[in-house]
XYZ file of C-alpha atoms in Angstrom:
556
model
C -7.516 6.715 -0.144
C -10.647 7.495 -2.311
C -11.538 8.980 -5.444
C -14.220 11.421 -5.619
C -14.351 11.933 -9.432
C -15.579 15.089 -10.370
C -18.331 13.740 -12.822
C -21.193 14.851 -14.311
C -23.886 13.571 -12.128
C -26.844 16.019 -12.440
C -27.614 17.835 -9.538
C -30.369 16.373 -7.466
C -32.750 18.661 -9.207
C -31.924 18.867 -12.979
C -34.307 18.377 -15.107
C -36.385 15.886 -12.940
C -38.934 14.893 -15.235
C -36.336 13.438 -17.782
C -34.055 11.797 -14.819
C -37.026 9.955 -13.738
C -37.785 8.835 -16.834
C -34.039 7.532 -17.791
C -34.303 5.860 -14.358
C -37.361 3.455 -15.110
C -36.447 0.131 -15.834
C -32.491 0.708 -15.029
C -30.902 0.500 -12.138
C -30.119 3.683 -9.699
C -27.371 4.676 -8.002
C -27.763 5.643 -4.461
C -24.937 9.110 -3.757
C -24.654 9.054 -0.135
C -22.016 10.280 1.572
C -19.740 7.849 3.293
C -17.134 8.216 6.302
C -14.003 8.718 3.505
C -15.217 11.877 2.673
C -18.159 13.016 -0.159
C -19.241 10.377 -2.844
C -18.057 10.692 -6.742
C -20.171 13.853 -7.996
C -20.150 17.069 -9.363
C -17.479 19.314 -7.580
C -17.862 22.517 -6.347
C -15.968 25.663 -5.169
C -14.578 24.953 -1.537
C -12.910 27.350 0.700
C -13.639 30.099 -1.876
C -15.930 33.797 -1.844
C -18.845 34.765 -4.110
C -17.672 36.283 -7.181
C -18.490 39.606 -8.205
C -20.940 39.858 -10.693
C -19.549 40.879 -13.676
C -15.690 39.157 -13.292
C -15.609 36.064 -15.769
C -17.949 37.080 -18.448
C -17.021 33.674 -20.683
C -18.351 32.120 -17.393
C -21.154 29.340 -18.617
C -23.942 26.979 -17.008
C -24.563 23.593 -18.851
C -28.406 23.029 -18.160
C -30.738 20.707 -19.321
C -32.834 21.637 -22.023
C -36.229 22.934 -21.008
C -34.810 23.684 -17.467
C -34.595 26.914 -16.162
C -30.564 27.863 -15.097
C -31.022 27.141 -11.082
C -32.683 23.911 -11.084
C -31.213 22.609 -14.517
C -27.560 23.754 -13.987
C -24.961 20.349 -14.065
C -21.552 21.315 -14.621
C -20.015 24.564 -15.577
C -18.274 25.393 -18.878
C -16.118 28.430 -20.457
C -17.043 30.175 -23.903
C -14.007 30.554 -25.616
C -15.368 32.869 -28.807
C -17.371 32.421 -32.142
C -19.682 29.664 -31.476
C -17.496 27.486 -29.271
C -18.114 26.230 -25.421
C -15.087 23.746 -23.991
C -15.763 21.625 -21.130
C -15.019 17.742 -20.129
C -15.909 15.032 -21.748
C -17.564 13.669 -18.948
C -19.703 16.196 -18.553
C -21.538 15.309 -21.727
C -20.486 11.634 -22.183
C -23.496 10.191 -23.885
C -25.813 12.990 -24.416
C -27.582 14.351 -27.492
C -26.946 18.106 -28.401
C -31.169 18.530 -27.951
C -30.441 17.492 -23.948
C -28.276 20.557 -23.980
C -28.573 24.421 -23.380
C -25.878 26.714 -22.251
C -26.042 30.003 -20.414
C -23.161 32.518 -21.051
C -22.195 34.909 -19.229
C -24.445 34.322 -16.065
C -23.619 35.008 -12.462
C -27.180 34.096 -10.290
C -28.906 31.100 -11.672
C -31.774 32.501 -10.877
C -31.532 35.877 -11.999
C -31.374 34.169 -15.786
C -34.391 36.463 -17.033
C -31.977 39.613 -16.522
C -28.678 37.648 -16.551
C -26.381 35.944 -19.108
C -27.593 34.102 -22.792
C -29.211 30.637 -23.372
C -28.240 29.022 -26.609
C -28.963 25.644 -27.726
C -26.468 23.564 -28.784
C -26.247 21.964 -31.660
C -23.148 19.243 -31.429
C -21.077 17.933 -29.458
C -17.464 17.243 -29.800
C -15.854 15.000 -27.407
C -12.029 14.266 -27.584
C -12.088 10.767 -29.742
C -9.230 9.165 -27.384
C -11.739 10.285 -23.861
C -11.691 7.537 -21.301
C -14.177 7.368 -19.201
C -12.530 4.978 -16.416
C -9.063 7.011 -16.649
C -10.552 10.288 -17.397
C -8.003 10.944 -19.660
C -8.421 13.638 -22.446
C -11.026 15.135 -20.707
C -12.164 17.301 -22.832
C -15.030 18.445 -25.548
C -16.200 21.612 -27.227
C -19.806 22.438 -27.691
C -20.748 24.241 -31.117
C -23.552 26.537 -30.481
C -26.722 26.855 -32.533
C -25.581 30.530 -32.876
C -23.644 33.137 -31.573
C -23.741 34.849 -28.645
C -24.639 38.657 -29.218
C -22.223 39.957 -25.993
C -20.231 37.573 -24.730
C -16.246 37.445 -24.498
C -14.152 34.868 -24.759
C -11.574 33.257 -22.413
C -8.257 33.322 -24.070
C -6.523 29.767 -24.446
C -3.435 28.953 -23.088
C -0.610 27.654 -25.318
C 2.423 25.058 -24.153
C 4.359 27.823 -24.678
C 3.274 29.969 -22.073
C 2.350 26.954 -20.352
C 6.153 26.166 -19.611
C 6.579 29.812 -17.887
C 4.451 28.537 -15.259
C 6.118 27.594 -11.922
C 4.919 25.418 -9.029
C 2.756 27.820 -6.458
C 1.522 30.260 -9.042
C -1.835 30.750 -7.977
C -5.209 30.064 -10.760
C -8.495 30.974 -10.031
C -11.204 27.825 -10.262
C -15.472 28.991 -10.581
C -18.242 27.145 -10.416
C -21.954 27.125 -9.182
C -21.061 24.026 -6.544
C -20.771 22.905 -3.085
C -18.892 25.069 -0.746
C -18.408 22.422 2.210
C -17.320 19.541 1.424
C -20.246 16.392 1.761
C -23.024 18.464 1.970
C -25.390 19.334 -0.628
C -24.701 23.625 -0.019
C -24.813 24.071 -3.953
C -24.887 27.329 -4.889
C -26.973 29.929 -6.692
C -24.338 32.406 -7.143
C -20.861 31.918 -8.922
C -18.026 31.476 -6.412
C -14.649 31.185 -7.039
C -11.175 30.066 -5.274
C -7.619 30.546 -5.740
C -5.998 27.576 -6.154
C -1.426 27.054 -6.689
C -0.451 25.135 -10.106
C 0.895 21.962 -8.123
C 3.886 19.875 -8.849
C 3.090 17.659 -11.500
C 5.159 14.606 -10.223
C 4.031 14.685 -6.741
C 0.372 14.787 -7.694
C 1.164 11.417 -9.885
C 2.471 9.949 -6.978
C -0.641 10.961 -4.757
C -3.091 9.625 -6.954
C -0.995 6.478 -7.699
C 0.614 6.868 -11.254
C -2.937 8.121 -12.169
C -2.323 11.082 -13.319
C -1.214 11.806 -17.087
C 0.249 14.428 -19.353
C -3.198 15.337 -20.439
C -3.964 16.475 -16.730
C -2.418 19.118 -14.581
C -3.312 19.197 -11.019
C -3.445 22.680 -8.609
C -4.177 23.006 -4.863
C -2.485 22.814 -1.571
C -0.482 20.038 0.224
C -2.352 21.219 3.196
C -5.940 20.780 1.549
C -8.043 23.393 2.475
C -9.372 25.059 -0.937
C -10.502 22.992 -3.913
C -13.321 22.801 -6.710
C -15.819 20.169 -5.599
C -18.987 18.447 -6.366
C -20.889 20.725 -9.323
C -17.989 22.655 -10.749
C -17.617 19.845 -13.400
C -16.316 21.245 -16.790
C -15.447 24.851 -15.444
C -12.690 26.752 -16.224
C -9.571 26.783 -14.317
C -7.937 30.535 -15.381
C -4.765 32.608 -14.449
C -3.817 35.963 -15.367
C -1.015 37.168 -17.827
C -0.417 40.536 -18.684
C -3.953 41.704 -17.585
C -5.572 38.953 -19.440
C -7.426 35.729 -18.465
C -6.008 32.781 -19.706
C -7.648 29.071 -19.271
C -5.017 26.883 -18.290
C -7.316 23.427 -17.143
C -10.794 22.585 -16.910
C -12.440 20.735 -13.459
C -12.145 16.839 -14.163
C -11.318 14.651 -10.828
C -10.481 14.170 -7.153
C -10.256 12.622 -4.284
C -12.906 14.014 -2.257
C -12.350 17.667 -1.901
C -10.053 20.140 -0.557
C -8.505 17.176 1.091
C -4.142 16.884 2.250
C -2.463 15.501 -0.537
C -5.273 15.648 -2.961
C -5.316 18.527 -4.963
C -7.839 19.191 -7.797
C -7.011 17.522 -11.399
C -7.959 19.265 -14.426
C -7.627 18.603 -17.712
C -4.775 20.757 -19.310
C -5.649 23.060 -21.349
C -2.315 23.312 -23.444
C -1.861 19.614 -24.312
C -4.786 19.795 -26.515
C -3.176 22.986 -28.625
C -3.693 21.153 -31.650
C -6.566 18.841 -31.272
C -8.331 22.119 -30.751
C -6.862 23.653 -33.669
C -8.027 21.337 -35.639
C -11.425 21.299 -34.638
C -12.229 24.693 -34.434
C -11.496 24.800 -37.932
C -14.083 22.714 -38.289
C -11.367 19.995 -39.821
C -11.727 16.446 -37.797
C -11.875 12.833 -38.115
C -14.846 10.585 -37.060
C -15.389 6.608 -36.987
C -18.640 5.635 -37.865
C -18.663 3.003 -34.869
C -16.997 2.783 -31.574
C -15.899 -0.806 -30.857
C -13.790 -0.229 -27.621
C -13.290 -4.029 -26.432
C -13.327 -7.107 -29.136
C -13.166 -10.643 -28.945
C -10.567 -12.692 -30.970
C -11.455 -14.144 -34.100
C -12.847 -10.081 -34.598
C -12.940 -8.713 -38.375
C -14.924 -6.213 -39.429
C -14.995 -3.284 -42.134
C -14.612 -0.117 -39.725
C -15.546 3.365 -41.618
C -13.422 6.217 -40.893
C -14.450 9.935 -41.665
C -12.839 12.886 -42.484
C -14.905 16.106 -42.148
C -13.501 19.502 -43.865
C -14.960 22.466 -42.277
C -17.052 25.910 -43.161
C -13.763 28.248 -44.427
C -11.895 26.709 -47.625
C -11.732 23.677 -49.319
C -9.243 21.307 -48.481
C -6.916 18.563 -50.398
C -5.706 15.689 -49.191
C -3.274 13.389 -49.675
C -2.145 9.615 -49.403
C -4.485 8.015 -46.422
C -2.095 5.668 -44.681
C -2.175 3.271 -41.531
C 0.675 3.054 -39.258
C 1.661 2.248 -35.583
C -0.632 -1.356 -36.075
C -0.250 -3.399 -32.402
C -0.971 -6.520 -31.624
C -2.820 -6.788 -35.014
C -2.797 -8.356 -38.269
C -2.037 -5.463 -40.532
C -5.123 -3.279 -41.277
C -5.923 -2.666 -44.818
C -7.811 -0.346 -46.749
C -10.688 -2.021 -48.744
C -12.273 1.436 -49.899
C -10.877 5.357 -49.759
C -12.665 8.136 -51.217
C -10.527 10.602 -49.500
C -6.774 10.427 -51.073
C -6.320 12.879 -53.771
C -10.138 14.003 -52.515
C -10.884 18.114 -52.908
C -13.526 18.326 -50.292
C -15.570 21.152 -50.889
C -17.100 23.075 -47.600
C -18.249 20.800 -44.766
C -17.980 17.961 -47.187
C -16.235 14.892 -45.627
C -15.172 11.884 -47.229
C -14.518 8.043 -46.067
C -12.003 5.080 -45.570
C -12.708 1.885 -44.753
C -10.071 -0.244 -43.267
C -10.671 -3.995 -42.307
C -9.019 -4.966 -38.828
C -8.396 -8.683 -37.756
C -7.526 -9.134 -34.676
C -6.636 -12.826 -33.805
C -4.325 -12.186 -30.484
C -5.591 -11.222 -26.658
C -4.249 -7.811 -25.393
C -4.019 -4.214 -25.922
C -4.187 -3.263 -29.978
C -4.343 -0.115 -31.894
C -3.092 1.577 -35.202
C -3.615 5.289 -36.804
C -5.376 6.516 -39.868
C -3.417 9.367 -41.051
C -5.361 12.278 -43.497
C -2.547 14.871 -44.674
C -3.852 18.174 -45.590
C -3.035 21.453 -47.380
C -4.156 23.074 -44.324
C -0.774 24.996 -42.839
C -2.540 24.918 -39.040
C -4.064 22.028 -38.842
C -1.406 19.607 -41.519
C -2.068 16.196 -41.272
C -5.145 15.189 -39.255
C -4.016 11.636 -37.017
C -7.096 9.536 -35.878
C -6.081 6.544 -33.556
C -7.719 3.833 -32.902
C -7.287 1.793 -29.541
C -9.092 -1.761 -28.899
C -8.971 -4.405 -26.260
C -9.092 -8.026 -27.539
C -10.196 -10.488 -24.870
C -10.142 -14.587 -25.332
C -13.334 -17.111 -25.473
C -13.661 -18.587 -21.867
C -11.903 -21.406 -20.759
C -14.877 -22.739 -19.351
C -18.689 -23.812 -20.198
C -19.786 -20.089 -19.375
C -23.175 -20.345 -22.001
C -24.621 -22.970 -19.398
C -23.595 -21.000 -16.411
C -25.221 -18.156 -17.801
C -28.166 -20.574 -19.286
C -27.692 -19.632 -22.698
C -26.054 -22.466 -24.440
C -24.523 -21.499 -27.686
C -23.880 -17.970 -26.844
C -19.860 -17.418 -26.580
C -18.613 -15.096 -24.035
C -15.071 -13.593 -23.958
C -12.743 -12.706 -20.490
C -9.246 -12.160 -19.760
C -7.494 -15.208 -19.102
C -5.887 -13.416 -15.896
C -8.551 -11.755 -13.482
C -11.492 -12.834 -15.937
C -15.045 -13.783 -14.776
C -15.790 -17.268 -13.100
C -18.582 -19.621 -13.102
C -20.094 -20.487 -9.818
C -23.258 -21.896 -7.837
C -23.408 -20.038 -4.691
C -25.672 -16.990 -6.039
C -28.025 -17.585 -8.673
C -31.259 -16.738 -10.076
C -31.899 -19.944 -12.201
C -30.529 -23.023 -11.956
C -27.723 -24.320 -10.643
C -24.855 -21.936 -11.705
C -24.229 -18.159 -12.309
C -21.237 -15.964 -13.627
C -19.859 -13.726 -11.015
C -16.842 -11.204 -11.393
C -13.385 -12.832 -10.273
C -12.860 -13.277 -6.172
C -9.142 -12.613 -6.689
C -9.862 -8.710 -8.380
C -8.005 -6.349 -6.222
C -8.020 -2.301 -6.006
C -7.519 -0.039 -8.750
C -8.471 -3.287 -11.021
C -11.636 -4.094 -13.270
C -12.392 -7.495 -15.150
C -14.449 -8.057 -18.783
C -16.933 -10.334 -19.640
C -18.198 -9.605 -23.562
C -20.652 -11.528 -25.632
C -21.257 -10.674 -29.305
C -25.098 -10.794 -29.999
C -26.725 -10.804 -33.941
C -29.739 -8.312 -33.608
C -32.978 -7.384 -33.924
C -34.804 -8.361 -30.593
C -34.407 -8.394 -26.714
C -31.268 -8.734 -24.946
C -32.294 -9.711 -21.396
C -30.472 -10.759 -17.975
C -30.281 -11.105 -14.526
C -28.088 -9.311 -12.391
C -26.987 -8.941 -8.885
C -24.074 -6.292 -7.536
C -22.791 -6.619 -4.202
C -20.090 -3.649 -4.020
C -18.479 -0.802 -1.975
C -21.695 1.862 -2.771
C -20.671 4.877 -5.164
C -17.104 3.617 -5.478
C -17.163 0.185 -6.683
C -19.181 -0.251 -9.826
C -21.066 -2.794 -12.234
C -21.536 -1.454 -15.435
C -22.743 -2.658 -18.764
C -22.316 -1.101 -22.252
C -23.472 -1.817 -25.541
C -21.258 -1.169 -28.567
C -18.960 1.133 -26.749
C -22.359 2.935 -24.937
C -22.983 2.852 -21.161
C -26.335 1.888 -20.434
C -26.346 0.418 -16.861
C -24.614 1.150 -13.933
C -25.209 -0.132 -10.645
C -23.369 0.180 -6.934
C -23.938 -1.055 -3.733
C -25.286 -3.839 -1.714
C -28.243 -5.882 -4.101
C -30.121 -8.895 -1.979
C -32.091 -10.179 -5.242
C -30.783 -10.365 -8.453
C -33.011 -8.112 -10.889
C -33.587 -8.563 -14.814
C -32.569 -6.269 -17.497
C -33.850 -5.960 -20.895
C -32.146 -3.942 -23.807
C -33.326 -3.577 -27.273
C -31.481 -4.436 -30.087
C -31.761 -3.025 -33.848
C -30.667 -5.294 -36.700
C -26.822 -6.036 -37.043
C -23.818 -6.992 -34.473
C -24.064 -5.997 -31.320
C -20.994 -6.396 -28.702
C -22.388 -6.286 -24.876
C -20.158 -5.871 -22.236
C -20.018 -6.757 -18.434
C -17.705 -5.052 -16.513
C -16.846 -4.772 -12.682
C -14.835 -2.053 -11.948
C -13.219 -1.431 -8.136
C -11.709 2.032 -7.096
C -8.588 2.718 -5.340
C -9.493 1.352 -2.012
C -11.801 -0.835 0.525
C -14.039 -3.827 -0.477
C -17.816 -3.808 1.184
C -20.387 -6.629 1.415
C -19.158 -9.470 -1.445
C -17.476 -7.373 -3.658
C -19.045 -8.682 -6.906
C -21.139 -8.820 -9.551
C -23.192 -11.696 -10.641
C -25.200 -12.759 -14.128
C -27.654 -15.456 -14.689
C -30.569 -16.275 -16.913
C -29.029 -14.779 -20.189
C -31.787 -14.511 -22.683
C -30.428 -13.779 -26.651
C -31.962 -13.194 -29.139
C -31.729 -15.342 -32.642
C -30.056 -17.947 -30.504
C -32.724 -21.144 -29.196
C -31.531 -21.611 -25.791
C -33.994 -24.560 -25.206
C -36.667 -22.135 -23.070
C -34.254 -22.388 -20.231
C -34.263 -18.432 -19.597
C -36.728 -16.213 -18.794
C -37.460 -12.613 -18.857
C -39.957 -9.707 -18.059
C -37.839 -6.645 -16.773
C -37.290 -3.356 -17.630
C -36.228 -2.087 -21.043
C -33.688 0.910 -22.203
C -35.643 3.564 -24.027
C -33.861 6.485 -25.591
C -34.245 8.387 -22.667
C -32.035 6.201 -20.341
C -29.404 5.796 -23.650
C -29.020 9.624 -23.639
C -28.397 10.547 -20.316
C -26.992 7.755 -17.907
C -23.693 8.710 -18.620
C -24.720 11.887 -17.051
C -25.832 10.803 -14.184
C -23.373 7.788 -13.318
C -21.003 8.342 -10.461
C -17.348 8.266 -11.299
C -14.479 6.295 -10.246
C -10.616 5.646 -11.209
C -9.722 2.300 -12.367
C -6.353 1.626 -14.315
């Protein structure tokens, strides 16, 4: 069984000037199809019909800014009124609102002079708790630089009517996508498919406990009609009393319109009040995104709270609760209890974490408000704490007094079979099996170069190598590498954690099923000359958009 995730890969020919610029001096990702069906893209509308033209006016076409709607067009989108889009989080998972246009309303891409509304956007608001390797909470509005002068809205469905649902009631899905499944037959008019609301426990058990109560799934046992690669972000609608109501937006598959594998959207109705709250402009914000730690980690983390355009807004006693697997957080600074923020005002806590123990950890930052709809505004916090190696990892890498962190089950190994330099390299552990990824994390004291070499030898488009940078993707890399290549990333001043990370889908291994690192170069560390560098560095380009042009794949 394989996962084709529907992702926001840009279509082969979005905005091709800026994709070939974000691809120099990172590596590429070959999307092939293979023999278990299409790769981990966009997904599109299979087994459907063409639309008419005027039947889902909140209909919308994410396109890269600059790009005209048929070649810039990369996942779909709904407008749900005032100056709101909602799509998935994936769709926009690393962008900057300037990448970003929308088109509302439109039925044939290119028919955009006489056809729909392009707006720029001007932020983006992606679920805080979005996980890119689960796809949970896939989900993020898009505010709009202004508001469209015809458009109308898709109404919102609530848990309420949510619950009247019953397995077999039949949704309509839209997108601009493929219509047969592995082949690149996107298309230039909006197509649609009717698609049954699918029992929720039997799609958990045919994705393998991967499915959550933030998803809701809809298809056919049979297979047959589906959303595919393209349709990313798109509305998933059914009708009550004469009125469209969005009940899930496209998120993830296994290939498409496939037995057993029916389409999984996000759902719509979990998210009642994490919408509420932010299209009252009301939400919380952290000021940095640590994701995985090491042990021995304490830092000061700053914590917004931002009040939005209608009233003012009071709030109360900040506290922290739910702490795991940490020493108790504290507050060293709060500007927000007993705060009156006026108008889009915000104001900040800073809490200092410690976390001295290996594992899963989290707590909650809790704002209450005088705000009846929204109340008290909860931001969680989740991190993963690794341990130091067990082993001499700095000389296998050739950076001797750099410290790297893994899991003491399943974590990265040293070994001498593939390297670059010298006599020893790190490689991802031999004894990583399906559905299962492994850590490596080094904490590096900027400004300068960050350099490495790097070799993947994986399952292409499904098994994946990626590295991040304080939380930020900005290499990913698939497939079958003979040489090992070097990497270069730029630093600014401060702490910087970089993480390694192998990551294996559902099923199969191919070729060595690996990754490998050598010739670690650090800056503000003297590693004695015995590294060496020279390749290709991130510019902003590459930091804006990889994320939209990764493939996707599940991972637990």
């Amino acid at each position: 069984m394989k996962l084709n995730w529907k992702s926001s890969n840009l279509k082969q020919n979005i905005n091709k000037t800026i994709v070939s610029c974000a691809l120099v001096g990172i590596a590429t990702v070959s999307f092939a199809a293979k023999d278990k069906g299409p790769v981990k893209g966009q997904q599109r509308i299979i087994g459907g019909v063409e639309s008419a033209a005027d039947a889902w006016p909140f209909m919308t076409a994410l396109v890269g800014a600059g790009n005209d709607a048929l070649s810039g067009q990369f996942c779909g989108a709904s407008y749900i009124g005032d100056n709101y889009i909602i799509t998935a989080s994936h769709c926009v998972d690393g962008a900057d609102p300037a990448d970003l246009e929308v088109v509302i309303g439109i039925h044939t891409l290119s028919n955009e002079a006489s056809e729909g509304e392009r707006i720029a956007v001007s932020e983006i608001i992606m679920h805080e708790d979005y996980n890119s390797a689960t796809t949970d909470n896939d989900i993020a509005l898009l505010v709009l630089e202004s508001e469209p002068a015809n458009a109308q809205a898709v109404n919102l469905i609530s848990e309420e009517q949510m619950a009247e649902l019953n397995n077999g009631d039949l949704m309509t899905v839209m997108g601009w996508g493929t219509r047969t499944p592995g082949s690149q037959d996107s298309a230039d008019t909006l197509h649609e498919v009717e698609v049954a609301l699918y029992d929720q426990q039997q799609c958990n058990t045919d994705y393998s406990n991967g499915v959550t109560d933030t998803m809701v799934c809809a298809g056919f046992a049979e297979g047959g009609r589906d959303s595919c690669q393209g349709d990313s972000g798109g509305p998933l609608v059914i009708e009550i009393n004469e009125e469209w109501y969005q009940t899930g937006i496209v998120s993830w598959g296994l290939g498409c319109a496939q037995p057993n594998a029916p389409g999984v959207y996000a759902r719509v109705a979990y998210f009642d009040s994490w919408l509420a709250g932010k299209l009252s402009g009301i939400s919380a914000s952290k000021a940095q995104n640590y994701g995985i730690v090491e042990v021995g980690f304490n830092a000061d983390m700053e914590f917004n709270l931002n009040n939005g355009p209608d009233a003012s807004l009071n709030v109360g006693t900040v506290t922290i609760s739910d702490a795991t697997n940490l020493s108790q957080p504290t507050i060293e600074s709060d500007s927000c209890t007993g705060a009156t923020l006026a108008v889009d005002a915000e104001c900040s806590v800073v809490v200092n974490v410690v976390a001295d123990t290996a594992g899963e950890a989290s707590f909650a930052i809790s704002y209450p408000t005088d705000n009846t709809d929204v109340g008290a505004v909860v931001d969680r916090t989740n991190l993963t704490v690794v341990p130091e190696t067990t082993f001499d990892a700095a000389s296998a890498a050739d950076m001797p007094g750099l410290k790297f962190y893994t899991p003491s089950s399943l974590g990265w190994e040293s070994q001498s079979d593939s390297t670059s330099t010298g006599a020893s390299a790190l490689q991802s552990p031999v004894a990583l099996e399906d559905n299962q990824s492994s850590i490596l994390l080094t904490v590096v004291e900027g400004p300068g170069t960050f350099s490495f070499d790097y070799r993947v030898s994986s399952e292409t488009n499904y098994d994946f190598f990626e590295v991040s940078v304080d939380g930020e993707l900005v290499l990913s890399e698939s497939g079958n590498m003979d040489e090992f290549v070097n990497q270069e990333i730029e630093l600014s001043a401060g702490t910087h954690r970089i993480t390694f990370e192998y990551i294996k889908d559902f099923s199969v291994s191919e070729f060595e099923d690996r990754a490998y690192i050598d010739n670690v170069v650090a800056p503000n560390i003297d590693n004695g000359g015995g590294g060496s560098s020279g390749g290709g560095s991130m510019g902003w380009i590459a930091l804006a958009l990889l994320s939209l042009i990764r493939a996707r794949r599940f991972k637990a």
